[in-house]
Coordinates of C-alpha atoms in Angstrom, one line a residue:
M11 CA -21.7 4.9 -6.4
N12 CA -20.4 8.0 -4.6
Y13 CA -17.2 8.2 -2.5
T14 CA -16.9 10.0 0.4
A15 CA -13.1 10.7 1.9
P16 CA -13.1 9.8 5.7
L17 CA -12.1 12.8 6.8
K18 CA -13.2 12.7 10.6
D19 CA -11.1 9.3 10.8
L20 CA -8.3 10.2 8.8
S21 CA -8.1 13.2 11.2
F22 CA -8.7 11.5 14.3
N23 CA -6.1 9.4 13.8
L24 CA -3.3 11.6 12.7
T25 CA -4.2 14.1 15.6
E26 CA -4.6 11.6 18.9
L27 CA -2.8 8.1 17.3
V28 CA -0.3 9.8 15.0
G29 CA 0.3 12.9 17.4
L30 CA 0.5 15.8 14.5
A31 CA 0.8 18.6 17.2
E32 CA 4.2 16.8 18.3
L33 CA 5.4 16.1 15.3
A34 CA 5.1 19.7 14.5
Q35 CA 7.7 20.6 16.8
S36 CA 10.4 18.9 14.9
P37 CA 12.8 20.9 12.8
Q38 CA 11.8 19.1 9.9
F39 CA 8.1 20.3 10.1
A40 CA 8.0 23.5 11.8
E41 CA 5.9 24.9 9.3
L42 CA 3.1 22.2 9.8
D43 CA 0.2 23.0 11.6
L44 CA -3.4 21.2 11.8
P45 CA -5.7 23.7 9.5
T46 CA -2.7 23.7 6.8
V47 CA -2.8 19.5 7.3
A48 CA -7.0 19.9 7.4
A49 CA -7.2 22.2 4.3
V50 CA -4.9 19.8 2.2
L51 CA -7.2 17.0 3.1
D52 CA -10.4 18.8 2.3
E53 CA -8.6 19.4 -0.8
C54 CA -7.8 16.0 -1.7
A55 CA -10.9 14.7 -0.8
L56 CA -12.9 17.3 -3.2
F57 CA -10.7 16.7 -5.8
A58 CA -11.0 12.6 -5.7
Q59 CA -14.6 12.9 -5.1
K60 CA -15.1 15.2 -8.2
E61 CA -13.0 14.3 -10.5
I62 CA -11.6 10.9 -10.3
A63 CA -14.1 9.0 -8.4
P64 CA -17.1 9.3 -10.9
I65 CA -14.6 8.0 -14.0
N66 CA -13.4 4.6 -11.7
Q67 CA -16.3 2.3 -13.4
Q68 CA -16.3 4.0 -16.5
G69 CA -11.9 3.1 -17.0
D70 CA -12.6 -0.8 -15.7
R71 CA -15.2 -0.6 -18.7
L72 CA -13.4 1.2 -21.1
P73 CA -9.4 0.1 -20.8
P74 CA -6.6 1.9 -22.4
S75 CA -6.2 1.7 -26.3
F76 CA -3.2 -0.2 -27.7
A77 CA -2.1 0.3 -31.4
D78 CA 1.7 0.5 -33.0
G79 CA 3.4 0.5 -29.7
C80 CA 1.0 3.5 -28.4
V81 CA -1.3 3.4 -25.7
S82 CA -4.0 5.9 -25.5
C83 CA -6.2 6.2 -22.1
S84 CA -9.5 7.8 -21.8
T85 CA -10.0 11.8 -22.3
D86 CA -11.4 11.5 -18.8
F87 CA -8.4 10.4 -17.5
K88 CA -6.0 12.7 -19.5
K89 CA -8.1 15.7 -18.1
A90 CA -7.9 14.2 -14.7
F91 CA -4.2 13.4 -14.5
A92 CA -3.4 17.4 -15.8
Q93 CA -5.5 18.5 -13.1
F94 CA -3.9 16.3 -10.4
V95 CA -0.4 17.4 -11.8
A96 CA -1.5 20.8 -12.1
A97 CA -2.7 21.0 -8.5
G98 CA 0.4 19.8 -7.1
W99 CA -0.5 16.4 -5.6
Q100 CA 2.1 14.1 -6.8
G101 CA 4.4 16.2 -4.2
V102 CA 3.2 16.0 -1.2
Q103 CA 5.6 14.1 0.5
H104 CA 8.8 15.1 -1.2
P105 CA 11.3 18.0 -0.6
T106 CA 10.3 21.3 -0.7
E107 CA 13.9 22.1 -2.6
W108 CA 13.0 20.0 -5.2
G109 CA 9.2 21.3 -6.1
G110 CA 7.3 19.2 -3.3
Q111 CA 5.2 20.2 -0.2
G112 CA 7.2 18.5 2.0
L113 CA 4.4 17.2 3.9
P114 CA 5.1 14.0 6.9
K115 CA 4.6 10.6 5.0
S116 CA 2.0 10.1 7.7
V117 CA -0.3 13.3 5.9
S118 CA 0.7 12.3 2.7
A119 CA -0.4 8.6 3.1
A120 CA -4.0 9.8 4.3
C121 CA -4.1 11.5 0.7
I122 CA -2.9 8.6 -1.3
E123 CA -5.4 6.8 0.6
I124 CA -8.4 9.2 -0.5
I125 CA -6.7 9.1 -4.2
N126 CA -6.7 5.3 -4.2
S127 CA -10.1 5.0 -2.9
A128 CA -11.4 7.0 -5.5
N129 CA -9.6 5.2 -8.3
L130 CA -6.8 2.8 -7.6
S131 CA -5.9 2.5 -11.7
F132 CA -5.3 6.0 -11.6
A133 CA -3.4 6.3 -8.5
L134 CA -1.0 3.4 -9.7
C135 CA 0.8 5.8 -12.1
P136 CA 1.6 8.7 -9.3
L137 CA 2.7 5.6 -6.8
L138 CA 5.5 4.5 -9.5
T139 CA 6.5 7.9 -9.8
D140 CA 6.8 8.3 -6.1
G141 CA 9.2 5.4 -6.2
A142 CA 11.2 6.9 -8.4
I143 CA 11.6 9.9 -6.9
E144 CA 12.7 8.7 -4.0
A145 CA 15.2 6.4 -5.5
L146 CA 17.0 9.1 -7.7
L147 CA 16.7 11.3 -4.6
T148 CA 18.4 8.7 -2.5
A149 CA 20.7 7.3 -5.1
G150 CA 21.0 9.6 -8.4
S151 CA 23.9 11.9 -8.9
A152 CA 23.7 15.7 -8.6
Q153 CA 23.1 16.0 -12.4
Q154 CA 20.4 13.1 -12.4
K155 CA 18.7 15.0 -9.7
Q156 CA 18.4 17.9 -11.4
T157 CA 17.2 16.3 -14.8
Y158 CA 15.0 14.0 -13.5
V159 CA 13.2 15.1 -10.3
P160 CA 11.4 18.5 -10.5
R161 CA 9.9 17.2 -13.8
L162 CA 9.0 13.9 -12.0
M163 CA 7.9 15.9 -9.0
A164 CA 5.6 18.5 -11.8
G165 CA 4.2 15.5 -13.4
N166 CA 5.3 16.2 -16.7
W167 CA 7.4 12.8 -16.6
T168 CA 6.0 10.1 -14.7
G169 CA 8.4 7.0 -13.4
T170 CA 8.2 3.1 -13.4
M171 CA 9.7 0.4 -12.1
N172 CA 11.3 -2.4 -14.1
L173 CA 12.1 -5.9 -12.8
T174 CA 10.4 -8.6 -13.6
E175 CA 11.2 -10.8 -16.6
P176 CA 9.1 -13.5 -18.4
Q177 CA 11.7 -16.6 -16.9
A178 CA 12.5 -14.7 -13.5
G179 CA 9.4 -13.7 -12.0
S180 CA 10.3 -12.9 -8.4
D181 CA 13.6 -14.4 -8.7
L182 CA 15.4 -11.4 -9.4
A183 CA 19.0 -13.4 -9.4
A184 CA 17.5 -15.2 -12.8
V185 CA 17.5 -11.5 -14.7
R186 CA 19.2 -11.3 -17.9
T187 CA 18.9 -7.8 -19.4
R188 CA 22.1 -7.2 -20.0
A189 CA 24.1 -3.4 -20.4
Q190 CA 26.7 -2.5 -22.8
R191 CA 29.4 0.2 -21.6
Q192 CA 29.8 3.2 -24.0
A193 CA 33.0 5.0 -24.4
D194 CA 31.0 7.9 -23.8
G195 CA 30.0 6.7 -20.2
S196 CA 26.3 5.6 -21.3
Y197 CA 25.2 2.4 -21.5
R198 CA 22.9 0.3 -24.0
I199 CA 20.3 -1.7 -22.6
F200 CA 19.0 -5.1 -24.1
G201 CA 16.0 -7.2 -22.8
T202 CA 12.3 -7.7 -22.3
K203 CA 10.8 -6.6 -19.0
I204 CA 7.1 -7.4 -18.0
Y205 CA 4.1 -6.2 -15.9
I206 CA 5.6 -2.8 -15.9
T207 CA 2.6 -0.4 -14.8
Y208 CA 2.1 2.8 -16.9
G209 CA 5.3 1.7 -19.1
E210 CA 3.5 3.4 -21.8
H211 CA 0.8 5.7 -21.7
D212 CA -0.4 9.6 -22.9
L213 CA -0.7 11.6 -20.2
A214 CA 2.8 12.9 -19.5
E215 CA 5.3 13.8 -22.5
N216 CA 8.0 11.4 -21.1
I217 CA 8.4 8.2 -19.2
I218 CA 11.1 7.8 -17.1
H219 CA 12.1 3.8 -16.8
L220 CA 14.3 2.7 -13.7
V221 CA 15.7 -1.0 -14.9
L222 CA 17.2 -3.6 -13.5
A223 CA 19.8 -5.0 -15.7
R224 CA 23.0 -6.8 -15.4
A225 CA 26.7 -4.8 -16.7
E226 CA 29.2 -6.5 -19.1
G227 CA 31.3 -8.9 -16.6
A228 CA 28.7 -8.6 -13.8
P229 CA 29.2 -11.2 -10.9
E230 CA 26.1 -14.1 -11.0
G231 CA 22.8 -13.6 -9.3
V232 CA 21.6 -10.4 -7.6
K233 CA 25.2 -9.1 -6.6
G234 CA 25.8 -8.4 -10.2
L235 CA 22.5 -6.1 -10.7
S236 CA 22.8 -2.7 -11.9
L237 CA 20.3 0.1 -11.9
F238 CA 19.5 2.3 -14.9
I239 CA 17.7 5.2 -16.1
V240 CA 16.1 5.0 -19.6
P241 CA 13.8 7.8 -20.6
K242 CA 11.1 7.2 -23.2
Y243 CA 12.7 10.3 -25.0
R244 CA 16.6 11.4 -24.7
V245 CA 16.7 14.2 -22.8
Q246 CA 19.0 17.1 -24.1
P247 CA 21.5 19.0 -21.4
D248 CA 18.6 22.0 -21.2
G249 CA 16.4 19.5 -20.3
T250 CA 14.2 19.3 -23.9
L251 CA 13.4 16.2 -25.0
G252 CA 15.3 14.8 -28.0
E253 CA 15.1 11.7 -30.1
R254 CA 13.1 8.5 -29.5
N255 CA 14.9 6.1 -27.2
D256 CA 15.0 2.3 -27.9
V257 CA 12.5 1.0 -25.9
R258 CA 8.7 0.1 -26.7
C259 CA 5.4 -1.5 -25.6
V260 CA 5.2 -4.5 -27.7
S261 CA 1.8 -5.6 -25.5
L262 CA -0.8 -4.5 -22.7
E263 CA -1.8 -7.4 -20.2
H264 CA -5.6 -8.3 -20.4
K265 CA -5.8 -8.6 -16.6
L266 CA -8.6 -9.5 -14.0
G267 CA -8.6 -6.2 -12.4
I268 CA -7.4 -2.5 -12.5
K269 CA -7.8 -2.4 -15.7
A270 CA -7.5 1.2 -16.7
S271 CA -4.0 0.8 -15.5
P272 CA -2.4 -0.3 -18.7
T273 CA 0.3 -3.2 -17.9
A274 CA 2.9 -3.2 -20.6
V275 CA 5.5 -5.7 -21.7
M276 CA 8.8 -3.6 -22.5
Q277 CA 11.1 -4.6 -24.9
Y278 CA 14.6 -2.9 -24.8
G279 CA 16.9 -2.7 -27.8
D280 CA 15.4 -3.5 -30.8
N281 CA 17.3 -1.3 -33.0
G282 CA 21.0 -0.9 -31.5
G283 CA 20.1 -0.4 -28.0
A284 CA 18.5 1.6 -25.6
W285 CA 20.5 4.8 -24.3
A286 CA 21.0 4.5 -20.2
E287 CA 23.1 6.4 -17.8
L288 CA 23.9 4.4 -15.0
V289 CA 22.6 5.1 -11.4
G290 CA 24.8 5.1 -8.4
Q291 CA 27.5 2.1 -8.9
E292 CA 27.5 -1.0 -10.7
N293 CA 26.3 -4.2 -9.1
A294 CA 24.7 -2.0 -6.6
G295 CA 21.4 -2.1 -8.3
L296 CA 18.8 -3.9 -5.9
A297 CA 20.1 -1.8 -3.1
Y298 CA 18.8 1.1 -5.2
M299 CA 15.9 -0.5 -6.6
F300 CA 15.0 -1.6 -3.0
I301 CA 14.2 2.1 -2.1
M302 CA 11.7 2.2 -4.9
M303 CA 10.4 -1.0 -3.8
N304 CA 10.0 -0.2 0.2
A305 CA 8.4 3.2 -1.1
A306 CA 6.0 1.0 -3.4
R307 CA 5.3 -1.7 -1.2
F308 CA 4.1 1.0 1.4
G309 CA 1.8 2.4 -1.1
V310 CA 0.2 -0.7 -2.0
G311 CA -0.5 -1.7 1.3
V312 CA -2.6 1.9 1.6
Q313 CA -4.2 0.8 -1.8
G314 CA -5.5 -2.2 0.2
L315 CA -6.8 0.2 2.9
A316 CA -8.3 2.4 0.5
I317 CA -10.0 -0.4 -1.4
A318 CA -11.7 -1.7 2.0
Q319 CA -12.8 1.5 2.5
R320 CA -14.6 2.1 -0.7
A321 CA -15.9 -1.0 -0.7
Y322 CA -17.3 -0.7 2.8
Q323 CA -18.7 2.1 1.9
Q324 CA -20.7 1.0 -0.9
A325 CA -21.9 -1.9 1.4
V326 CA -23.4 0.7 4.0
D327 CA -24.9 2.1 1.3
F328 CA -26.6 -0.7 -0.2
A329 CA -27.5 -2.2 3.4
R330 CA -29.3 1.0 4.2
Q331 CA -31.4 1.1 1.2
R332 CA -31.8 -2.4 0.2
L333 CA -35.3 -3.7 1.6
Q334 CA -35.8 -7.2 2.4
S335 CA -37.2 -9.5 4.7
R336 CA -39.1 -8.8 7.9
A337 CA -37.0 -8.1 11.1
V338 CA -36.2 -11.0 13.0
N339 CA -37.7 -9.6 16.3
S340 CA -40.6 -8.3 14.9
S341 CA -44.1 -9.7 13.8
S342 CA -44.4 -7.6 11.1
A343 CA -44.4 -8.7 7.8
Q344 CA -42.8 -5.3 6.7
P345 CA -39.5 -5.8 4.8
V346 CA -36.8 -3.6 6.5
A347 CA -33.4 -2.4 5.2
I348 CA -31.1 -5.2 5.5
I349 CA -28.9 -3.5 7.7
E350 CA -31.4 -4.1 10.2
H351 CA -30.6 -8.0 10.0
P352 CA -28.2 -9.2 12.8
D353 CA -25.7 -10.9 10.2
V354 CA -25.6 -8.1 7.8
K355 CA -24.2 -5.9 10.8
R356 CA -22.1 -8.2 11.4
M357 CA -20.4 -8.4 8.4
L358 CA -20.2 -4.3 8.0
L359 CA -19.0 -4.4 11.4
T360 CA -16.2 -6.5 10.2
M361 CA -15.3 -4.6 7.2
R362 CA -15.2 -1.4 9.4
A363 CA -13.3 -2.7 12.0
I364 CA -10.7 -4.1 9.6
T365 CA -10.8 -0.9 7.8
E366 CA -10.1 1.4 10.8
G367 CA -7.5 -1.1 12.1
C368 CA -5.4 -0.8 9.2
R369 CA -5.7 3.3 8.7
A370 CA -4.3 3.6 12.3
L371 CA -1.6 1.0 11.7
I372 CA -0.5 2.3 8.4
L373 CA -0.3 5.8 9.9
V374 CA 1.1 5.2 13.1
A375 CA 3.9 3.4 10.6
A376 CA 4.5 6.1 8.6
A377 CA 4.8 8.7 11.6
E378 CA 7.6 6.3 12.6
H379 CA 9.1 7.3 9.2
D380 CA 8.5 10.7 9.8
K381 CA 10.2 10.8 13.3
A382 CA 13.2 9.0 12.2
H383 CA 13.4 10.8 8.7
E384 CA 14.3 7.5 6.9
D385 CA 16.1 5.8 9.6
S386 CA 13.6 4.0 11.7
A387 CA 14.2 0.0 12.4
L388 CA 10.8 0.0 13.5
Y389 CA 9.2 1.7 9.9
E390 CA 11.7 -0.8 8.0
W391 CA 10.0 -3.5 10.5
M392 CA 6.2 -2.7 9.6
V393 CA 6.5 -2.2 5.7
P394 CA 5.8 -5.8 5.3
I395 CA 3.1 -5.8 7.5
V396 CA 1.7 -3.0 6.3
K397 CA 2.0 -4.2 2.2
G398 CA 1.2 -8.1 3.3
F399 CA -1.3 -8.0 6.3
V400 CA -3.4 -5.0 5.1
T401 CA -3.2 -6.1 1.5
E402 CA -4.9 -9.7 2.7
V403 CA -7.3 -8.4 5.1
S404 CA -8.8 -6.1 2.2
Q405 CA -9.5 -9.2 0.5
E406 CA -12.0 -10.3 3.6
V407 CA -13.4 -6.7 3.6
V408 CA -14.4 -6.7 -0.7
A409 CA -15.6 -10.2 -0.6
L410 CA -18.0 -9.2 2.6
A411 CA -19.1 -6.0 0.6
V412 CA -20.0 -8.8 -2.3
Q413 CA -22.1 -10.6 0.3
V414 CA -23.5 -7.4 1.8
H415 CA -24.9 -7.1 -1.9
G416 CA -26.2 -10.7 -2.3
G417 CA -27.0 -11.6 -5.7
M418 CA -26.6 -8.0 -6.6
G419 CA -23.1 -8.1 -5.7
Y420 CA -22.2 -10.7 -8.5
I421 CA -23.7 -8.3 -11.3
E422 CA -21.2 -5.9 -12.8
D423 CA -23.7 -3.0 -12.8
T424 CA -23.3 -2.0 -9.6
G425 CA -19.5 -1.8 -9.2
V426 CA -19.1 -3.8 -5.7
A427 CA -17.5 -6.8 -8.3
Q428 CA -15.1 -4.1 -9.6
H429 CA -13.6 -3.9 -6.0
L430 CA -13.3 -7.5 -5.7
R431 CA -11.3 -7.9 -9.3
D432 CA -9.2 -4.5 -8.6
A433 CA -8.2 -5.7 -4.9
K434 CA -6.7 -9.2 -5.7
I435 CA -3.3 -8.1 -7.3
L436 CA -2.9 -6.1 -4.3
T437 CA -1.3 -9.5 -2.6
I438 CA 0.6 -10.1 -5.6
Y439 CA 2.7 -7.5 -7.0
E440 CA 5.5 -5.6 -5.2
G441 CA 5.9 -9.0 -3.5
T442 CA 3.7 -11.3 -2.7
T443 CA 2.4 -11.6 0.8
A444 CA 4.6 -14.9 1.1
I445 CA 7.6 -12.7 0.0
Q446 CA 6.7 -9.8 2.5
A447 CA 6.7 -12.9 5.1
N448 CA 9.9 -13.8 4.4
D449 CA 11.5 -10.6 4.5
F450 CA 9.5 -10.0 7.8
L451 CA 11.1 -13.0 9.7
G452 CA 14.3 -12.9 8.2
R453 CA 15.6 -9.6 7.3
K454 CA 13.6 -7.7 9.9
T455 CA 13.1 -10.5 12.7
W456 CA 15.9 -12.4 12.8
R457 CA 18.7 -10.0 11.5
D458 CA 18.2 -7.8 15.1
K459 CA 17.5 -10.8 17.0
G460 CA 13.8 -9.7 17.8
A461 CA 14.8 -6.4 19.2
V462 CA 12.1 -4.5 17.4
A463 CA 9.5 -7.0 17.9
R464 CA 10.3 -7.3 21.6
G465 CA 10.3 -3.1 21.9
I466 CA 6.7 -3.7 20.5
A467 CA 5.4 -5.7 22.8
A468 CA 6.6 -3.7 25.5
A469 CA 5.0 -0.5 23.9
I470 CA 1.9 -2.6 24.0
Q471 CA 2.3 -3.9 27.6
Q472 CA 1.9 -0.1 28.3
T473 CA -1.4 0.4 26.9
E474 CA -2.4 -2.8 28.9
Q475 CA -1.5 -1.1 31.9
Q476 CA -3.5 2.4 30.8
L477 CA -6.4 0.0 30.1
A478 CA -6.2 -2.0 33.5
S479 CA -6.4 1.6 35.5
S480 CA -8.8 2.5 33.6
A481 CA -12.3 3.5 35.2
Y482 CA -14.3 3.2 31.4
A483 CA -16.6 0.0 31.2
D484 CA -15.2 -2.9 29.2
A485 CA -12.0 -1.7 30.1
A486 CA -10.7 -4.9 31.8
V487 CA -12.3 -7.1 28.9
M488 CA -9.9 -4.9 26.0
Q489 CA -7.1 -5.2 28.5
Q490 CA -7.2 -9.3 28.8
R491 CA -7.6 -9.6 24.7
L492 CA -5.3 -7.3 24.2
A493 CA -2.4 -9.0 26.7
S494 CA -3.9 -12.7 25.0
A495 CA -2.7 -11.3 21.7
R496 CA 0.4 -9.7 22.8
V497 CA 1.4 -13.2 24.6
A498 CA 0.6 -14.9 21.6
F499 CA 2.8 -12.7 19.1
S500 CA 5.7 -13.3 21.9
E501 CA 5.5 -16.7 22.0
S502 CA 5.2 -16.9 18.7
L503 CA 8.5 -14.3 17.9
E504 CA 10.5 -17.0 20.3
Y505 CA 9.6 -19.9 18.2
M506 CA 10.7 -18.1 15.2
L507 CA 14.0 -17.2 17.1
A508 CA 14.3 -20.5 18.6
A509 CA 13.7 -22.5 14.9
Q510 CA 16.6 -19.9 13.8
A511 CA 19.1 -20.8 16.4
S512 CA 18.3 -24.8 15.8
G513 CA 18.5 -24.5 12.0
S514 CA 14.7 -25.5 11.9
V515 CA 14.3 -22.2 9.1
V516 CA 11.9 -24.8 7.2
D517 CA 9.4 -24.8 9.7
A518 CA 10.1 -21.4 10.9
Y519 CA 9.0 -20.4 7.2
A520 CA 6.2 -22.6 7.1
G521 CA 4.7 -20.3 9.6
S522 CA 6.2 -16.7 8.1
V523 CA 2.7 -15.9 6.6
P524 CA 0.7 -16.5 9.8
F525 CA 3.4 -15.0 12.2
L526 CA 3.1 -11.7 9.5
M527 CA -0.5 -11.9 10.0
L528 CA -0.3 -12.0 13.7
S529 CA 1.8 -9.2 14.3
G530 CA -0.6 -7.1 11.8
Y531 CA -3.5 -8.2 13.8
L532 CA -2.1 -7.3 17.2
I533 CA -0.6 -4.2 16.0
A534 CA -4.1 -2.8 14.4
G535 CA -5.7 -4.2 17.7
W536 CA -3.0 -2.3 19.7
Q537 CA -3.9 0.9 18.0
M538 CA -8.0 0.6 18.1
A539 CA -6.9 -0.2 21.8
R540 CA -5.2 3.3 22.1
A541 CA -8.2 4.6 19.6
W542 CA -10.8 3.0 22.7
L543 CA -9.0 5.3 25.6
V544 CA -9.1 8.3 23.5
A545 CA -12.5 8.0 22.3
H546 CA -13.9 7.6 26.3
E547 CA -11.8 10.5 26.9
R548 CA -13.0 13.0 24.2
M549 CA -16.7 11.8 25.1
A550 CA -16.5 12.4 28.9
A551 CA -15.1 15.7 27.4
G552 CA -18.4 16.4 25.0
T553 CA -16.2 16.4 22.0
D554 CA -18.2 14.8 18.7
V555 CA -20.1 12.0 21.2
A556 CA -21.5 10.4 18.2
F557 CA -18.6 9.8 16.3
M558 CA -16.4 9.1 19.6
Q559 CA -19.2 6.6 20.5
A560 CA -18.9 4.7 17.3
K561 CA -14.8 4.6 17.7
V562 CA -15.5 2.8 21.0
H563 CA -18.0 0.5 19.6
T564 CA -15.5 -0.5 16.5
A565 CA -12.6 -1.0 19.0
R566 CA -14.7 -3.4 21.3
F567 CA -16.0 -5.3 17.9
Y568 CA -12.2 -5.5 16.8
T569 CA -11.2 -6.8 20.3
D570 CA -14.2 -9.6 20.2
H571 CA -14.4 -10.6 16.4
I572 CA -10.9 -9.9 15.3
L573 CA -8.1 -9.4 17.4
V574 CA -9.0 -13.3 19.0
R575 CA -7.6 -14.5 15.7
T576 CA -4.4 -14.3 16.7
Q577 CA -4.7 -17.1 19.0
A578 CA -5.8 -19.6 16.1
L579 CA -2.7 -18.2 14.1
H580 CA -0.2 -18.8 17.1
Q581 CA -1.3 -22.1 17.3
A582 CA -0.7 -22.7 13.9
I583 CA 2.8 -21.3 14.1
T584 CA 4.1 -22.8 17.2
Q585 CA 2.4 -26.3 16.4
G586 CA 1.3 -26.8 12.6
A587 CA 4.6 -25.4 11.1
P588 CA 6.0 -28.6 11.0
S589 CA 3.2 -30.5 9.2
V590 CA 3.7 -28.4 6.6
S591 CA 7.5 -29.5 5.9
A592 CA 6.5 -32.8 6.9
I593 CA 4.7 -33.5 4.0
A594 CA 6.4 -34.5 0.8
T595 CA 5.9 -32.8 -2.6
E596 CA 5.2 -35.8 -4.3
A597 CA 2.0 -36.3 -1.7
F598 CA 0.5 -33.8 -4.0

């Protein structure tokens, strides 16, 4: 199935909701202009559509092979990766002084969506490298930056993130990988790491592993973790590659989806210890790793949007072509395209509304990062929503894509089943939805006593006022639905704050995922309401009337069918969460 990048919707969001023209007024992005952004997106779409979308299904059927500690990717993947790095796509969002293009995160997020929609497994390698670059630029020494960042940016080397161990899972306090100090200031690493994405491959000449380990004498728990650089091949002072390090892949996981992405079990130190160098200070590794993890979590949220877009496109194409049953409002016995059937339309509109709402949410969140340049409480508050909410609703979208296909959706030949299998991991890796929700509640909402959340509610009220003063048809309905969702959010917020104050944290955490989901539905709905207002203005001016009319219809559908879910979630949080903690574990 072909993939076409949604350039028009990306442009609409960047121009109208993100405010790219205003962003270009900041000194950081002084050289940015809309024609440049359009050209970047056009080129990204061309590469994705021509080079990596066609090999997506092939990669699922013919995953990388493993033998004698070596992983071999397909010839087509190697060719596509070489083209990817040669065109400079790895450096889109990174600083120009290190070889990047220095574009805003909002623009890079649009590019990342396109690449992931085309081929999720392929895009995972650059995603982890992006995180490694951010971590080293933030916490690495001057020498480490000079040694590693330009080569990671150029794609000559790739990066990984090594946290999880067989006995630890998501509980990093249980990490046992150890680091021995050496007389020359280096370290030797010993241990096993699992679920390492692109931990071994033959796409690049070197792999730079960022590894969490515990130095000798370090405190127990997460406070005793340090971050280390462990290259596959040791790097000489002149930057050339030296001997093979004592780190190797011992096996690849056999997975439900993303099969073209090698997920490795990595063994460190079987032959005297893997050479490593410390990043920053000892025992501060988790803080450094969170830089990489936050970048990856945002990226995974974009992956959720991307797979939803790909599944939606395929479902629409199938629904237009598949002839089955007569129209319900016709006496003719002739079959019609199933897109004519009301429930198929409902499914397709659900898919489109969720996808467009998530796109707006993600790009607006990225813009907050751009405006504050990494010091944005609002961006940090939204990262768990981007990761947790978007990946959860992506499951609904890809499942509906299978449903639209009917029995053909259950057959691998159509390719839609691959999207369903690929998408499932998104709610799990880089922290499950519950981990995102607990972070969202404990670190992001309780820590500032709801200040950012209340600020969001106040901003939504301003949009409500715009709707209330609008003369466009259906404005009153849009305003009422948005206001109801905002009230549900605010009351749920106050419930969570009161639960913390009273010590009822078990009840609060029992409702943390519903609170995360409610917040996501609301913020996406808020952006859809903003888009509805803009689209009406553009239609009145005669600008791209067909596209703007579709945007108006989609936004209205979102408020009627999707935003109303906030009411049920509000009830689940404020009345249903205590019933979770009331059930004894023995009852299961």
